[in-house]
CSV table of C-alpha atoms in Angstrom, one decimal:
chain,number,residue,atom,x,y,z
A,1034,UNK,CA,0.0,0.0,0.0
A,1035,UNK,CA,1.1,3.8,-0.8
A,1036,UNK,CA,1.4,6.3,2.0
A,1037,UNK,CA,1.0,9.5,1.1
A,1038,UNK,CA,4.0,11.6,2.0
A,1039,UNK,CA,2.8,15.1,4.1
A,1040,UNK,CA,4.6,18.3,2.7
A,1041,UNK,CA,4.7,19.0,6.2
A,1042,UNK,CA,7.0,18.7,9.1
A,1043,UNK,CA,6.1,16.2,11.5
A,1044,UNK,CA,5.9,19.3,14.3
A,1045,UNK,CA,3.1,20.8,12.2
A,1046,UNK,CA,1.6,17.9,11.1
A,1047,UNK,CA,0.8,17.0,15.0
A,1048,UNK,CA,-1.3,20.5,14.8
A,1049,UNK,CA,-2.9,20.9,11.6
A,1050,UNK,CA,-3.8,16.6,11.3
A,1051,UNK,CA,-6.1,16.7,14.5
A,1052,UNK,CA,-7.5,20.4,13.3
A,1053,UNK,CA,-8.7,18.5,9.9
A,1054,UNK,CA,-10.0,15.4,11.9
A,1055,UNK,CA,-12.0,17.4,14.3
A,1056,UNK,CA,-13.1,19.7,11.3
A,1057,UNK,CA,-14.6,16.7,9.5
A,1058,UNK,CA,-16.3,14.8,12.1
A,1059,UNK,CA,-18.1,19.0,13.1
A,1060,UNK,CA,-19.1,19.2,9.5
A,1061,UNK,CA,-20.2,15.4,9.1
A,1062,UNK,CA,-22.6,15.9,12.3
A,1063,UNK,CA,-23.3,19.2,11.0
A,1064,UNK,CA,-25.0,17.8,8.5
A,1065,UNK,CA,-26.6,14.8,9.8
A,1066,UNK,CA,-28.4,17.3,12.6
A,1067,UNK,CA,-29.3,19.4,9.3
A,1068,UNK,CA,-30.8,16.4,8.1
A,1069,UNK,CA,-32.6,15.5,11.0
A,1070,UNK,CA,-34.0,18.3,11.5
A,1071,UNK,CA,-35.1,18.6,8.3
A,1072,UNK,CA,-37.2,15.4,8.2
A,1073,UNK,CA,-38.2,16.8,11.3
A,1074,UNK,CA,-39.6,19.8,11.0
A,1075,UNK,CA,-43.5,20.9,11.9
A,1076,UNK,CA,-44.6,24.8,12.1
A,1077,UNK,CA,-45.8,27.4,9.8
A,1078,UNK,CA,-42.4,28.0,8.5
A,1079,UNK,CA,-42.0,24.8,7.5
A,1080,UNK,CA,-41.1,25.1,4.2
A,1081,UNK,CA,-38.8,27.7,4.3
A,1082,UNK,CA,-36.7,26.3,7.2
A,1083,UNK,CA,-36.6,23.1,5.5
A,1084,UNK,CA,-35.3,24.6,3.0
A,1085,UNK,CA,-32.7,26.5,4.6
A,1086,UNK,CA,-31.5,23.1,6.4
A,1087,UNK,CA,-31.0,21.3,3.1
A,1088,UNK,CA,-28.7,24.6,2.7
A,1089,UNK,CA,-26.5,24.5,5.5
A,1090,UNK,CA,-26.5,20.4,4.5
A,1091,UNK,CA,-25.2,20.8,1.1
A,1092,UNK,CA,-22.5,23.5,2.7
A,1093,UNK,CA,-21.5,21.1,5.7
A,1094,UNK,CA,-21.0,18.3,2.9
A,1095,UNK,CA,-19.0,20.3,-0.1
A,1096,UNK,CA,-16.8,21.7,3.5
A,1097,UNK,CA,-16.5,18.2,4.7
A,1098,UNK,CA,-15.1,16.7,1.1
A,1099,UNK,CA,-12.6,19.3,0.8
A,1100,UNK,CA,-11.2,19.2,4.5
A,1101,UNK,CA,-10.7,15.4,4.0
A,1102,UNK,CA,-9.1,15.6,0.7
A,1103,UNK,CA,-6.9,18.3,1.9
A,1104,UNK,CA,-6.2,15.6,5.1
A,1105,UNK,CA,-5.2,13.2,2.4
A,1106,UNK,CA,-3.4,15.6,0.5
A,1107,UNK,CA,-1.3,15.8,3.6
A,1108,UNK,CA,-0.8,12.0,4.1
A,1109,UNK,CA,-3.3,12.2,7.1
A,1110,UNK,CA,-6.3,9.2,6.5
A,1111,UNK,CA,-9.5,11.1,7.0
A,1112,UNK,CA,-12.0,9.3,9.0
A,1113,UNK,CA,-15.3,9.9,8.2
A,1114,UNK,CA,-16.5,6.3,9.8
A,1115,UNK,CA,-20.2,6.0,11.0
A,1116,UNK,CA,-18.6,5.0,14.8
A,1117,UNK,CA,-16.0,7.8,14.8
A,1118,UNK,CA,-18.5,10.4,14.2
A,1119,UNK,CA,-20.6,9.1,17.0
A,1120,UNK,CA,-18.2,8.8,19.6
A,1121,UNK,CA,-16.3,12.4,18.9
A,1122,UNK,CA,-19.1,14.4,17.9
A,1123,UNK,CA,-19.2,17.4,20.3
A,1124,UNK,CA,-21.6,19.8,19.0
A,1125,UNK,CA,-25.5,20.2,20.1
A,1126,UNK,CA,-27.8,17.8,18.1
A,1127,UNK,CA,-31.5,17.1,17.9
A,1128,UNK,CA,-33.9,15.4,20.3
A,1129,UNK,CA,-36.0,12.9,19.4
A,1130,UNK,CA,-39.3,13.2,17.6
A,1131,UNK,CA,-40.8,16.4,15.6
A,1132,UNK,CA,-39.3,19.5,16.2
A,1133,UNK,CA,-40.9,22.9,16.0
A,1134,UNK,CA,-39.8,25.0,13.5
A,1135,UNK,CA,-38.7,28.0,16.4
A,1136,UNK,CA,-36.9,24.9,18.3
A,1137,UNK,CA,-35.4,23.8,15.1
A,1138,UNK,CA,-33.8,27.6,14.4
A,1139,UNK,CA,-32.5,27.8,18.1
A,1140,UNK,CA,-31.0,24.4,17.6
A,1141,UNK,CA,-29.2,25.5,14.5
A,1142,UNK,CA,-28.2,28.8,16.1
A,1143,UNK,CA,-26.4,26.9,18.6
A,1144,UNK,CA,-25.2,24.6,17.0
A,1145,UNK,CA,-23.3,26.7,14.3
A,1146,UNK,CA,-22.2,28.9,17.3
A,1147,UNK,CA,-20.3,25.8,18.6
A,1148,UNK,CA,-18.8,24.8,15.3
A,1149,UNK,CA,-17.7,28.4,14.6
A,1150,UNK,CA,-16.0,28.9,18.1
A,1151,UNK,CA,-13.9,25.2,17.8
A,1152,UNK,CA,-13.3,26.4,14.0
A,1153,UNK,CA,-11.6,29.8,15.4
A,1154,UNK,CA,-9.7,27.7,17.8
A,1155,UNK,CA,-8.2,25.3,15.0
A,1156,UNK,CA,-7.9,28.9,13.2
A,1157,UNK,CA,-5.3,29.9,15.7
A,1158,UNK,CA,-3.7,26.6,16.4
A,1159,UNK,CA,-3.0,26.3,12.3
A,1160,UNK,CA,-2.0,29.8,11.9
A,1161,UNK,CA,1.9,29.2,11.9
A,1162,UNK,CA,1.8,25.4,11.3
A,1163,UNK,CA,-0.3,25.3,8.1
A,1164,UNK,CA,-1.4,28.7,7.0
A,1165,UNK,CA,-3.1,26.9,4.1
A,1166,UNK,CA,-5.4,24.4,6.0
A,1167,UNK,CA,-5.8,27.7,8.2
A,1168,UNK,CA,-7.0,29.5,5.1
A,1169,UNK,CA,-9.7,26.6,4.3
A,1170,UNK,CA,-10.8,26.7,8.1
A,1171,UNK,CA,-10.8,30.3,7.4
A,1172,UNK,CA,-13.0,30.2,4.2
A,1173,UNK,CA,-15.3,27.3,6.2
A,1174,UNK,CA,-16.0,29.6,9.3
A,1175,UNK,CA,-17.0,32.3,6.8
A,1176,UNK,CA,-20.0,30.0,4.9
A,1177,UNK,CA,-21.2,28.6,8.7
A,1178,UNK,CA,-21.3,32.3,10.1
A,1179,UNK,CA,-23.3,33.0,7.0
A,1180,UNK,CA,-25.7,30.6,7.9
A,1181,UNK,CA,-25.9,31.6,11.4
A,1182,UNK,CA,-26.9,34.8,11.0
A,1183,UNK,CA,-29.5,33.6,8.6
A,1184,UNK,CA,-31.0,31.3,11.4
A,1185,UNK,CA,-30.2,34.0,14.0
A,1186,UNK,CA,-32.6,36.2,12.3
A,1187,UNK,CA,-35.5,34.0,12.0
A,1188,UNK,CA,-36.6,34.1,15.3
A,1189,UNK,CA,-36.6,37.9,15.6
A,1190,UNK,CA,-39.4,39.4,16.3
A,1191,UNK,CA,-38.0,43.0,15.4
């Protein structure tokens, strides 16, 4: 078997390896909450919301591919395994059963909060280890703040 040779040293590999790994399992969750919300859903903004979900979905995915390729790119095996994302996941996720749709934008509030604050922190760590896996977590936080503040607003009342 081929092992992909990292382009960095083994000092900033220790940093910016763990950075990617935590990155993908956020963004692999990210999603799954997305989507279970999304089947979720009840309220009369419904529609829209569920809409918006399959949004923030689609970004956590495209995110995810790219931070794993980049982990490869590295020589770092991303693991994107079922039972890795269940036993490091960290962020907040959904409760059981239908959600209402103001629950549902609280929960995605929060949750994006979370992954934004631990992206920031992998931000910092990768600044002088990796500036280019810092530049992707940069790009990353950038979309998920977006879709904060979109949920943010929808639960304002002015």
């Amino acid at each position: 078997m081929t092992v992909v040779k990292s382009t960095l040293s083994e000092k900033a590999l220790g940093v910016t390896a763990p950075a990617l790994q935590d990155t993908l399992v956020d963004l692999l969750g990210l999603s799954l909450v997305g989507k279970q919300a999304h089947w979720n859903i009840v309220g009369p903004r419904f529609r829209s919301i569920h809409l918006q979900l399959d949004e923030v979905v689609a970004t956590a995915r495209a995110h995810s591919d790219t931070v794993a390729e980049r982990a490869a790119a590295l020589g770092v095996s991303p693991d994107g395994r079922p039972e890795t994302i269940a036993a490091t996941f960290a962020l907040p996720g959904t409760k059981d059963g239908w959600l209402r749709d103001t629950e549902v934008v609280e929960l995605m509030v929060l949750t994006l909060e979370a992954a934004i604050g631990r992206l920031r922190e992998r931000i910092t760590a990768t600044e002088e280890a990796d500036p280019v896996t810092q530049d992707l977590l940069i790009s990353i936080t950038a979309d998920l703040e977006k879709e904060r503040w979109m949920f943010a607003a929808e639960n304002q009342s002015h």
